[in-house]
PDB file of C-alpha atoms in Angstrom:
ATOM      1  CA  MET A1353     -23.202 -44.719  20.918  1.00 44.00           C
ATOM      2  CA  THR A1354     -23.310 -45.900  24.628  1.00 46.00           C
ATOM      3  CA  GLY A1355     -21.796 -44.519  27.691  1.00 51.00           C
ATOM      4  CA  ASN A1356     -18.931 -42.059  27.081  1.00 73.00           C
ATOM      5  CA  ARG A1357     -18.045 -43.593  23.697  1.00 85.00           C
ATOM      6  CA  GLN A1358     -17.662 -41.059  20.763  1.00 92.00           C
ATOM      7  CA  PRO A1359     -18.205 -41.673  17.035  1.00 93.00           C
ATOM      8  CA  TRP A1360     -14.443 -41.031  16.460  1.00 97.00           C
ATOM      9  CA  ASP A1361     -12.997 -43.406  19.081  1.00 95.00           C
ATOM     10  CA  ALA A1362     -12.525 -46.214  16.559  1.00 94.00           C
ATOM     11  CA  VAL A1363     -10.799 -43.857  14.081  1.00 96.00           C
ATOM     12  CA  ILE A1364      -8.640 -41.264  16.102  1.00 97.00           C
ATOM     13  CA  PRO A1365      -5.813 -43.282  17.911  1.00 96.00           C
ATOM     14  CA  PRO A1366      -5.799 -42.901  21.776  1.00 96.00           C
ATOM     15  CA  ASP A1367      -2.606 -41.137  21.978  1.00 97.00           C
ATOM     16  CA  GLU A1368      -3.604 -38.445  19.488  1.00 97.00           C
ATOM     17  CA  ARG A1369      -6.906 -37.882  21.423  1.00 96.00           C
ATOM     18  CA  GLU A1370      -4.740 -37.685  24.645  1.00 96.00           C
ATOM     19  CA  THR A1371      -2.464 -35.030  22.953  1.00 97.00           C
ATOM     20  CA  TYR A1372      -5.602 -32.811  22.178  1.00 97.00           C
ATOM     21  CA  ALA A1373      -6.819 -33.197  25.756  1.00 95.00           C
ATOM     22  CA  LEU A1374      -3.502 -32.112  27.143  1.00 96.00           C
ATOM     23  CA  ALA A1375      -3.572 -29.111  24.939  1.00 97.00           C
ATOM     24  CA  GLY A1376      -6.936 -28.129  26.262  1.00 96.00           C
ATOM     25  CA  LEU A1377      -8.963 -28.729  23.143  1.00 96.00           C
ATOM     26  CA  GLY A1378     -12.464 -30.068  23.174  1.00 94.00           C
ATOM     27  CA  GLY A1379     -13.899 -28.117  26.184  1.00 92.00           C
ATOM     28  CA  ALA A1380     -17.616 -27.648  26.438  1.00 92.00           C
ATOM     29  CA  ALA A1381     -18.949 -24.332  24.928  1.00 89.00           C
ATOM     30  CA  GLY A1382     -22.448 -24.728  26.400  1.00 89.00           C
ATOM     31  CA  PHE A1383     -25.825 -24.496  24.860  1.00 89.00           C
ATOM     32  CA  GLY A1384     -26.963 -20.966  25.361  1.00 92.00           C
ATOM     33  CA  LYS A1385     -30.616 -19.795  25.971  1.00 93.00           C
ATOM     34  CA  ARG A1386     -32.111 -18.968  22.634  1.00 96.00           C
ATOM     35  CA  PRO A1387     -31.360 -21.669  20.186  1.00 97.00           C
ATOM     36  CA  ALA A1388     -32.315 -22.060  16.452  1.00 97.00           C
ATOM     37  CA  LEU A1389     -32.147 -25.303  14.486  1.00 98.00           C
ATOM     38  CA  LEU A1390     -30.406 -25.384  11.189  1.00 98.00           C
ATOM     39  CA  VAL A1391     -31.539 -28.292   8.950  1.00 98.00           C
ATOM     40  CA  ILE A1392     -28.952 -28.323   6.281  1.00 98.00           C
ATOM     41  CA  ASP A1393     -29.349 -29.743   2.773  1.00 96.00           C
ATOM     42  CA  VAL A1394     -31.884 -32.599   3.758  1.00 98.00           C
ATOM     43  CA  GLN A1395     -32.997 -33.004   0.175  1.00 96.00           C
ATOM     44  CA  TYR A1396     -33.588 -36.139  -1.760  1.00 95.00           C
ATOM     45  CA  ARG A1397     -30.324 -35.345  -3.652  1.00 95.00           C
ATOM     46  CA  SER A1398     -28.443 -36.116  -0.345  1.00 95.00           C
ATOM     47  CA  VAL A1399     -30.252 -39.391   0.668  1.00 97.00           C
ATOM     48  CA  GLY A1400     -32.085 -40.791  -2.386  1.00 95.00           C
ATOM     49  CA  ASP A1401     -35.699 -41.445  -2.548  1.00 96.00           C
ATOM     50  CA  ARG A1402     -35.480 -44.397  -0.272  1.00 95.00           C
ATOM     51  CA  PRO A1403     -32.951 -46.068   1.953  1.00 96.00           C
ATOM     52  CA  MET A1404     -30.190 -47.756  -0.247  1.00 94.00           C
ATOM     53  CA  PRO A1405     -26.536 -48.690   0.238  1.00 96.00           C
ATOM     54  CA  ILE A1406     -24.344 -45.847  -0.870  1.00 96.00           C
ATOM     55  CA  ARG A1407     -23.174 -47.406  -4.115  1.00 96.00           C
ATOM     56  CA  GLU A1408     -26.775 -47.963  -5.232  1.00 96.00           C
ATOM     57  CA  ALA A1409     -27.858 -44.546  -3.897  1.00 94.00           C
ATOM     58  CA  ILE A1410     -25.353 -42.645  -5.976  1.00 92.00           C
ATOM     59  CA  LYS A1411     -26.561 -44.349  -9.216  1.00 93.00           C
ATOM     60  CA  GLN A1412     -29.740 -42.241  -8.643  1.00 94.00           C
ATOM     61  CA  TYR A1413     -28.050 -39.130  -7.332  1.00 92.00           C
ATOM     62  CA  PRO A1414     -24.243 -38.814  -7.233  1.00 92.00           C
ATOM     63  CA  THR A1415     -24.543 -36.350  -4.244  1.00 92.00           C
ATOM     64  CA  SER A1416     -26.421 -39.121  -2.176  1.00 95.00           C
ATOM     65  CA  CYS A1417     -25.048 -40.470   1.116  1.00 96.00           C
ATOM     66  CA  GLY A1418     -27.384 -43.471   0.988  1.00 96.00           C
ATOM     67  CA  GLU A1419     -28.495 -45.246   4.191  1.00 97.00           C
ATOM     68  CA  ALA A1420     -26.492 -42.977   6.522  1.00 97.00           C
ATOM     69  CA  GLY A1421     -28.703 -40.056   5.500  1.00 98.00           C
ATOM     70  CA  TRP A1422     -31.863 -41.943   6.226  1.00 98.00           C
ATOM     71  CA  HIS A1423     -30.553 -43.017   9.696  1.00 98.00           C
ATOM     72  CA  ALA A1424     -29.957 -39.423  10.458  1.00 98.00           C
ATOM     73  CA  VAL A1425     -33.261 -38.220   9.190  1.00 98.00           C
ATOM     74  CA  ALA A1426     -35.063 -39.983  12.080  1.00 97.00           C
ATOM     75  CA  HIS A1427     -32.921 -38.162  14.490  1.00 98.00           C
ATOM     76  CA  ILE A1428     -33.387 -34.820  12.682  1.00 98.00           C
ATOM     77  CA  ALA A1429     -37.153 -35.328  12.925  1.00 98.00           C
ATOM     78  CA  GLU A1430     -36.962 -35.556  16.621  1.00 98.00           C
ATOM     79  CA  LEU A1431     -35.165 -32.181  16.770  1.00 98.00           C
ATOM     80  CA  VAL A1432     -37.598 -30.563  14.296  1.00 98.00           C
ATOM     81  CA  ARG A1433     -40.510 -31.798  16.547  1.00 98.00           C
ATOM     82  CA  LEU A1434     -38.982 -30.322  19.607  1.00 97.00           C
ATOM     83  CA  PHE A1435     -38.161 -26.949  18.027  1.00 97.00           C
ATOM     84  CA  ARG A1436     -41.796 -26.735  16.612  1.00 97.00           C
ATOM     85  CA  GLU A1437     -43.204 -27.678  20.131  1.00 96.00           C
ATOM     86  CA  LYS A1438     -41.099 -25.016  21.747  1.00 95.00           C
ATOM     87  CA  ARG A1439     -41.806 -22.378  19.014  1.00 94.00           C
ATOM     88  CA  TRP A1440     -38.025 -21.947  18.377  1.00 95.00           C
ATOM     89  CA  PRO A1441     -36.781 -20.981  14.971  1.00 96.00           C
ATOM     90  CA  VAL A1442     -36.256 -23.824  12.381  1.00 97.00           C
ATOM     91  CA  VAL A1443     -34.126 -22.790   9.435  1.00 98.00           C
ATOM     92  CA  PHE A1444     -33.605 -24.679   6.229  1.00 98.00           C
ATOM     93  CA  PRO A1445     -30.406 -23.757   4.415  1.00 98.00           C
ATOM     94  CA  HIS A1446     -30.596 -25.876   1.276  1.00 96.00           C
ATOM     95  CA  VAL A1447     -28.726 -26.409  -1.971  1.00 92.00           C
ATOM     96  CA  ALA A1448     -30.218 -24.178  -4.687  1.00 80.00           C
ATOM     97  CA  ARG A1449     -31.013 -25.792  -7.992  1.00 78.00           C
ATOM     98  CA  LYS A1450     -27.742 -25.393 -10.028  1.00 62.00           C
ATOM     99  CA  VAL A1451     -27.866 -23.468 -13.240  1.00 59.00           C
ATOM    100  CA  GLY A1452     -25.062 -22.758 -15.806  1.00 54.00           C
ATOM    101  CA  GLN A1453     -23.592 -19.716 -14.099  1.00 52.00           C
ATOM    102  CA  ASP A1454     -23.095 -21.977 -10.996  1.00 55.00           C
ATOM    103  CA  GLN A1455     -20.113 -23.653 -12.727  1.00 52.00           C
ATOM    104  CA  GLY A1456     -17.042 -22.892 -10.772  1.00 59.00           C
ATOM    105  CA  ALA A1457     -14.400 -24.253  -8.432  1.00 57.00           C
ATOM    106  CA  PHE A1458     -16.805 -26.303  -6.392  1.00 56.00           C
ATOM    107  CA  SER A1459     -18.394 -27.963  -9.403  1.00 54.00           C
ATOM    108  CA  ALA A1460     -14.950 -28.580 -10.876  1.00 59.00           C
ATOM    109  CA  LYS A1461     -14.232 -30.782  -7.988  1.00 66.00           C
ATOM    110  CA  ILE A1462     -17.635 -32.385  -7.901  1.00 63.00           C
ATOM    111  CA  PRO A1463     -19.175 -32.226 -11.293  1.00 59.00           C
ATOM    112  CA  GLY A1464     -22.152 -34.351 -10.301  1.00 63.00           C
ATOM    113  CA  ILE A1465     -23.725 -31.403  -8.464  1.00 63.00           C
ATOM    114  CA  MET A1466     -24.465 -29.883 -11.817  1.00 61.00           C
ATOM    115  CA  ARG A1467     -26.583 -32.981 -13.008  1.00 68.00           C
ATOM    116  CA  ILE A1468     -29.209 -33.227 -10.297  1.00 82.00           C
ATOM    117  CA  PRO A1469     -32.747 -33.383 -11.594  1.00 80.00           C
ATOM    118  CA  PRO A1470     -35.474 -31.110 -10.266  1.00 86.00           C
ATOM    119  CA  GLU A1471     -36.982 -33.703  -7.863  1.00 93.00           C
ATOM    120  CA  GLY A1472     -33.582 -34.168  -6.118  1.00 91.00           C
ATOM    121  CA  TYR A1473     -33.823 -30.592  -4.668  1.00 93.00           C
ATOM    122  CA  GLU A1474     -37.245 -31.467  -2.906  1.00 95.00           C
ATOM    123  CA  PHE A1475     -37.019 -31.462   0.863  1.00 98.00           C
ATOM    124  CA  VAL A1476     -37.260 -34.981   2.441  1.00 98.00           C
ATOM    125  CA  ARG A1477     -40.906 -35.367   3.538  1.00 97.00           C
ATOM    126  CA  GLU A1478     -40.120 -36.502   7.192  1.00 97.00           C
ATOM    127  CA  VAL A1479     -38.399 -33.259   7.859  1.00 98.00           C
ATOM    128  CA  ALA A1480     -39.793 -30.810   5.150  1.00 98.00           C
ATOM    129  CA  PRO A1481     -40.410 -27.127   6.180  1.00 98.00           C
ATOM    130  CA  GLU A1482     -43.785 -25.963   7.415  1.00 97.00           C
ATOM    131  CA  PRO A1483     -45.307 -22.725   6.287  1.00 94.00           C
ATOM    132  CA  GLY A1484     -43.613 -19.767   7.925  1.00 91.00           C
ATOM    133  CA  GLU A1485     -40.221 -21.508   8.417  1.00 96.00           C
ATOM    134  CA  LEU A1486     -37.342 -19.799   6.967  1.00 96.00           C
ATOM    135  CA  LEU A1487     -35.789 -21.245   3.761  1.00 97.00           C
ATOM    136  CA  LEU A1488     -32.346 -20.172   2.792  1.00 97.00           C
ATOM    137  CA  PRO A1489     -31.223 -21.093  -0.726  1.00 95.00           C
ATOM    138  CA  LYS A1490     -27.372 -21.296  -0.949  1.00 94.00           C
ATOM    139  CA  THR A1491     -24.765 -21.992  -3.565  1.00 89.00           C
ATOM    140  CA  GLN A1492     -21.708 -22.691  -1.327  1.00 91.00           C
ATOM    141  CA  ALA A1493     -21.029 -24.955   1.628  1.00 94.00           C
ATOM    142  CA  SER A1494     -21.692 -22.596   4.491  1.00 98.00           C
ATOM    143  CA  ALA A1495     -25.226 -21.697   5.420  1.00 98.00           C
ATOM    144  CA  PHE A1496     -23.810 -18.228   6.112  1.00 98.00           C
ATOM    145  CA  PHE A1497     -21.954 -17.597   2.823  1.00 96.00           C
ATOM    146  CA  GLY A1498     -23.944 -15.418   0.562  1.00 94.00           C
ATOM    147  CA  THR A1499     -27.083 -15.680   2.649  1.00 97.00           C
ATOM    148  CA  PRO A1500     -28.787 -13.374   5.211  1.00 97.00           C
ATOM    149  CA  LEU A1501     -28.737 -16.001   7.870  1.00 98.00           C
ATOM    150  CA  ALA A1502     -26.630 -14.024  10.342  1.00 98.00           C
ATOM    151  CA  THR A1503     -29.033 -11.119   9.970  1.00 96.00           C
ATOM    152  CA  TYR A1504     -31.972 -13.257  10.850  1.00 96.00           C
ATOM    153  CA  LEU A1505     -30.276 -14.835  13.817  1.00 97.00           C
ATOM    154  CA  ILE A1506     -29.215 -11.458  15.245  1.00 96.00           C
ATOM    155  CA  GLY A1507     -32.650 -10.044  14.768  1.00 94.00           C
ATOM    156  CA  ALA A1508     -34.144 -12.892  16.840  1.00 93.00           C
ATOM    157  CA  ALA A1509     -31.396 -12.541  19.520  1.00 95.00           C
ATOM    158  CA  VAL A1510     -30.425 -16.222  18.887  1.00 96.00           C
ATOM    159  CA  ASP A1511     -27.297 -17.144  20.905  1.00 96.00           C
ATOM    160  CA  SER A1512     -26.900 -20.781  19.863  1.00 97.00           C
ATOM    161  CA  LEU A1513     -27.270 -23.175  16.946  1.00 98.00           C
ATOM    162  CA  VAL A1514     -28.274 -26.800  16.715  1.00 98.00           C
ATOM    163  CA  VAL A1515     -26.820 -28.014  13.378  1.00 98.00           C
ATOM    164  CA  ALA A1516     -28.318 -31.046  11.577  1.00 98.00           C
ATOM    165  CA  GLY A1517     -28.041 -32.417   8.138  1.00 98.00           C
ATOM    166  CA  CYS A1518     -25.223 -33.039   5.730  1.00 98.00           C
ATOM    167  CA  THR A1519     -22.493 -33.434   5.015  1.00 97.00           C
ATOM    168  CA  THR A1520     -20.548 -33.427   8.212  1.00 98.00           C
ATOM    169  CA  SER A1521     -17.322 -32.821   6.414  1.00 98.00           C
ATOM    170  CA  GLY A1522     -18.785 -30.201   3.980  1.00 97.00           C
ATOM    171  CA  CYS A1523     -21.805 -28.035   4.689  1.00 97.00           C
ATOM    172  CA  VAL A1524     -22.244 -28.896   8.238  1.00 98.00           C
ATOM    173  CA  ARG A1525     -18.577 -28.212   9.152  1.00 98.00           C
ATOM    174  CA  ALA A1526     -18.370 -25.095   6.875  1.00 98.00           C
ATOM    175  CA  SER A1527     -21.533 -23.791   8.627  1.00 98.00           C
ATOM    176  CA  VAL A1528     -20.238 -24.634  12.194  1.00 98.00           C
ATOM    177  CA  VAL A1529     -16.862 -23.040  11.510  1.00 98.00           C
ATOM    178  CA  ASP A1530     -18.614 -19.796  10.313  1.00 98.00           C
ATOM    179  CA  ALA A1531     -20.973 -19.937  13.363  1.00 98.00           C
ATOM    180  CA  CYS A1532     -18.080 -20.110  15.672  1.00 97.00           C
ATOM    181  CA  ALA A1533     -16.330 -17.092  13.950  1.00 97.00           C
ATOM    182  CA  LEU A1534     -19.648 -15.106  14.430  1.00 97.00           C
ATOM    183  CA  ASN A1535     -19.704 -16.053  18.081  1.00 96.00           C
ATOM    184  CA  PHE A1536     -22.655 -18.319  18.053  1.00 97.00           C
ATOM    185  CA  LYS A1537     -22.421 -21.412  20.140  1.00 96.00           C
ATOM    186  CA  SER A1538     -23.079 -24.580  18.279  1.00 97.00           C
ATOM    187  CA  ILE A1539     -24.317 -27.972  19.072  1.00 98.00           C
ATOM    188  CA  VAL A1540     -23.993 -30.774  16.543  1.00 98.00           C
ATOM    189  CA  PRO A1541     -26.025 -33.895  17.433  1.00 98.00           C
ATOM    190  CA  SER A1542     -23.635 -36.686  16.212  1.00 98.00           C
ATOM    191  CA  ASP A1543     -26.448 -39.001  14.813  1.00 98.00           C
ATOM    192  CA  ALA A1544     -28.404 -36.182  13.219  1.00 98.00           C
ATOM    193  CA  VAL A1545     -25.550 -35.364  10.747  1.00 98.00           C
ATOM    194  CA  TYR A1546     -24.350 -37.560   7.939  1.00 98.00           C
ATOM    195  CA  ASP A1547     -21.751 -38.116   5.332  1.00 98.00           C
ATOM    196  CA  ARG A1548     -21.161 -40.473   2.476  1.00 96.00           C
ATOM    197  CA  SER A1549     -17.798 -41.616   4.169  1.00 97.00           C
ATOM    198  CA  PRO A1550     -17.987 -43.031   7.820  1.00 97.00           C
ATOM    199  CA  THR A1551     -14.346 -42.206   8.311  1.00 97.00           C
ATOM    200  CA  SER A1552     -14.789 -38.642   7.140  1.00 97.00           C
ATOM    201  CA  HIS A1553     -17.827 -38.253   9.257  1.00 98.00           C
ATOM    202  CA  ALA A1554     -15.911 -39.455  12.439  1.00 98.00           C
ATOM    203  CA  VAL A1555     -12.825 -37.326  11.822  1.00 98.00           C
ATOM    204  CA  ASN A1556     -14.798 -34.271  11.175  1.00 98.00           C
ATOM    205  CA  LEU A1557     -16.945 -34.826  14.225  1.00 98.00           C
ATOM    206  CA  PHE A1558     -13.697 -34.985  16.231  1.00 98.00           C
ATOM    207  CA  ASP A1559     -12.380 -31.915  14.660  1.00 98.00           C
ATOM    208  CA  ILE A1560     -15.718 -30.070  15.161  1.00 98.00           C
ATOM    209  CA  ALA A1561     -15.891 -31.148  18.899  1.00 98.00           C
ATOM    210  CA  SER A1562     -12.176 -30.089  19.427  1.00 98.00           C
ATOM    211  CA  LYS A1563     -12.477 -26.605  18.230  1.00 97.00           C
ATOM    212  CA  TYR A1564     -15.728 -25.310  17.163  1.00 98.00           C
ATOM    213  CA  ALA A1565     -18.928 -26.862  18.746  1.00 97.00           C
ATOM    214  CA  ASP A1566     -20.224 -29.310  21.262  1.00 97.00           C
ATOM    215  CA  VAL A1567     -20.822 -32.816  19.856  1.00 98.00           C
ATOM    216  CA  VAL A1568     -23.340 -34.925  21.552  1.00 97.00           C
ATOM    217  CA  PRO A1569     -26.240 -37.509  20.571  1.00 97.00           C
ATOM    218  CA  THR A1570     -29.545 -36.305  19.647  1.00 98.00           C
ATOM    219  CA  GLU A1571     -31.011 -37.702  22.865  1.00 97.00           C
ATOM    220  CA  VAL A1572     -28.434 -35.717  25.170  1.00 97.00           C
ATOM    221  CA  ALA A1573     -29.151 -32.626  23.123  1.00 97.00           C
ATOM    222  CA  ILE A1574     -32.797 -32.857  23.538  1.00 97.00           C
ATOM    223  CA  GLU A1575     -32.394 -33.357  27.216  1.00 97.00           C
ATOM    224  CA  ARG A1576     -30.333 -30.270  27.548  1.00 95.00           C
ATOM    225  CA  LEU A1577     -32.513 -28.217  25.302  1.00 96.00           C
ATOM    226  CA  ARG A1578     -35.881 -29.070  26.647  1.00 95.00           C
ATOM    227  CA  PRO A1579     -35.813 -27.089  29.877  1.00 93.00           C
ATOM    228  CA  LEU A1580     -35.029 -23.963  28.145  1.00 92.00           C
ATOM    229  CA  SER A1581     -37.881 -21.225  27.739  1.00 81.00           C
ATOM    230  CA  ASP A1582     -40.134 -21.099  24.713  1.00 78.00           C
ATOM    231  CA  PHE A1583     -39.809 -18.306  22.186  1.00 68.00           C
ATOM    232  CA  ARG A1584     -42.709 -15.994  21.484  1.00 60.00           C
ATOM    233  CA  LYS A1585     -43.705 -16.352  17.833  1.00 50.00           C
ATOM    234  CA  GLU A1586     -43.277 -12.640  17.241  1.00 56.00           C
ATOM    235  CA  ASP A1587     -39.659 -12.879  18.158  1.00 58.00           C
ATOM    236  CA  TRP A1588     -38.799 -14.647  14.878  1.00 57.00           C
ATOM    237  CA  PRO A1589     -38.976 -12.535  11.611  1.00 53.00           C
ATOM    238  CA  THR A1590     -41.113 -14.016   8.724  1.00 51.00           C
TER     239      THR A1590
END
């Protein structure tokens, strides 16, 4: 993305974008002062064990997003490095291994989620958690649903979230909507989130930017985050 071009410019017609702007949607929420990074579902099940075109990737894992995921992993790694350098919280909400009792409405829509082998649940090596970082297994889309995420964030006085991972239209969007409802400011680096559908990715980024969070490239996010103060390690619960 160059200049002021947005990921959705080729998908959302100009007149629709103008209507949103006239309605006052899409204003900047800002970055806050105490951010945490959510790395959502960056497991081999969502990218495959190597970069592959999407239709090849889903032969290995039906939940894979293929090459789009690997492109985002490089940007997610940049964010992870910054947050570790600054000693800010890095949290890994991730898909818990599915067992029989997880059959439900979600698996009825996406039966492939019940057929992922154990190695698919491993974290992608380039952005894998380090000892002491918070792992949050989840069974639904939102990183907040059925997890203690909000409790940890409040305990650390976190006021804003940088949300990376996948999918843009699913777990990322659901988590950002819940974060907004809980009054956390969110930043979604547009090239550090990914989806199996480029169209769905673009449309959901437009929706997120219009209503729930600030959407900028990773490079811009890092520029705005870097001047913020470091956390003390003891500020984050283990």
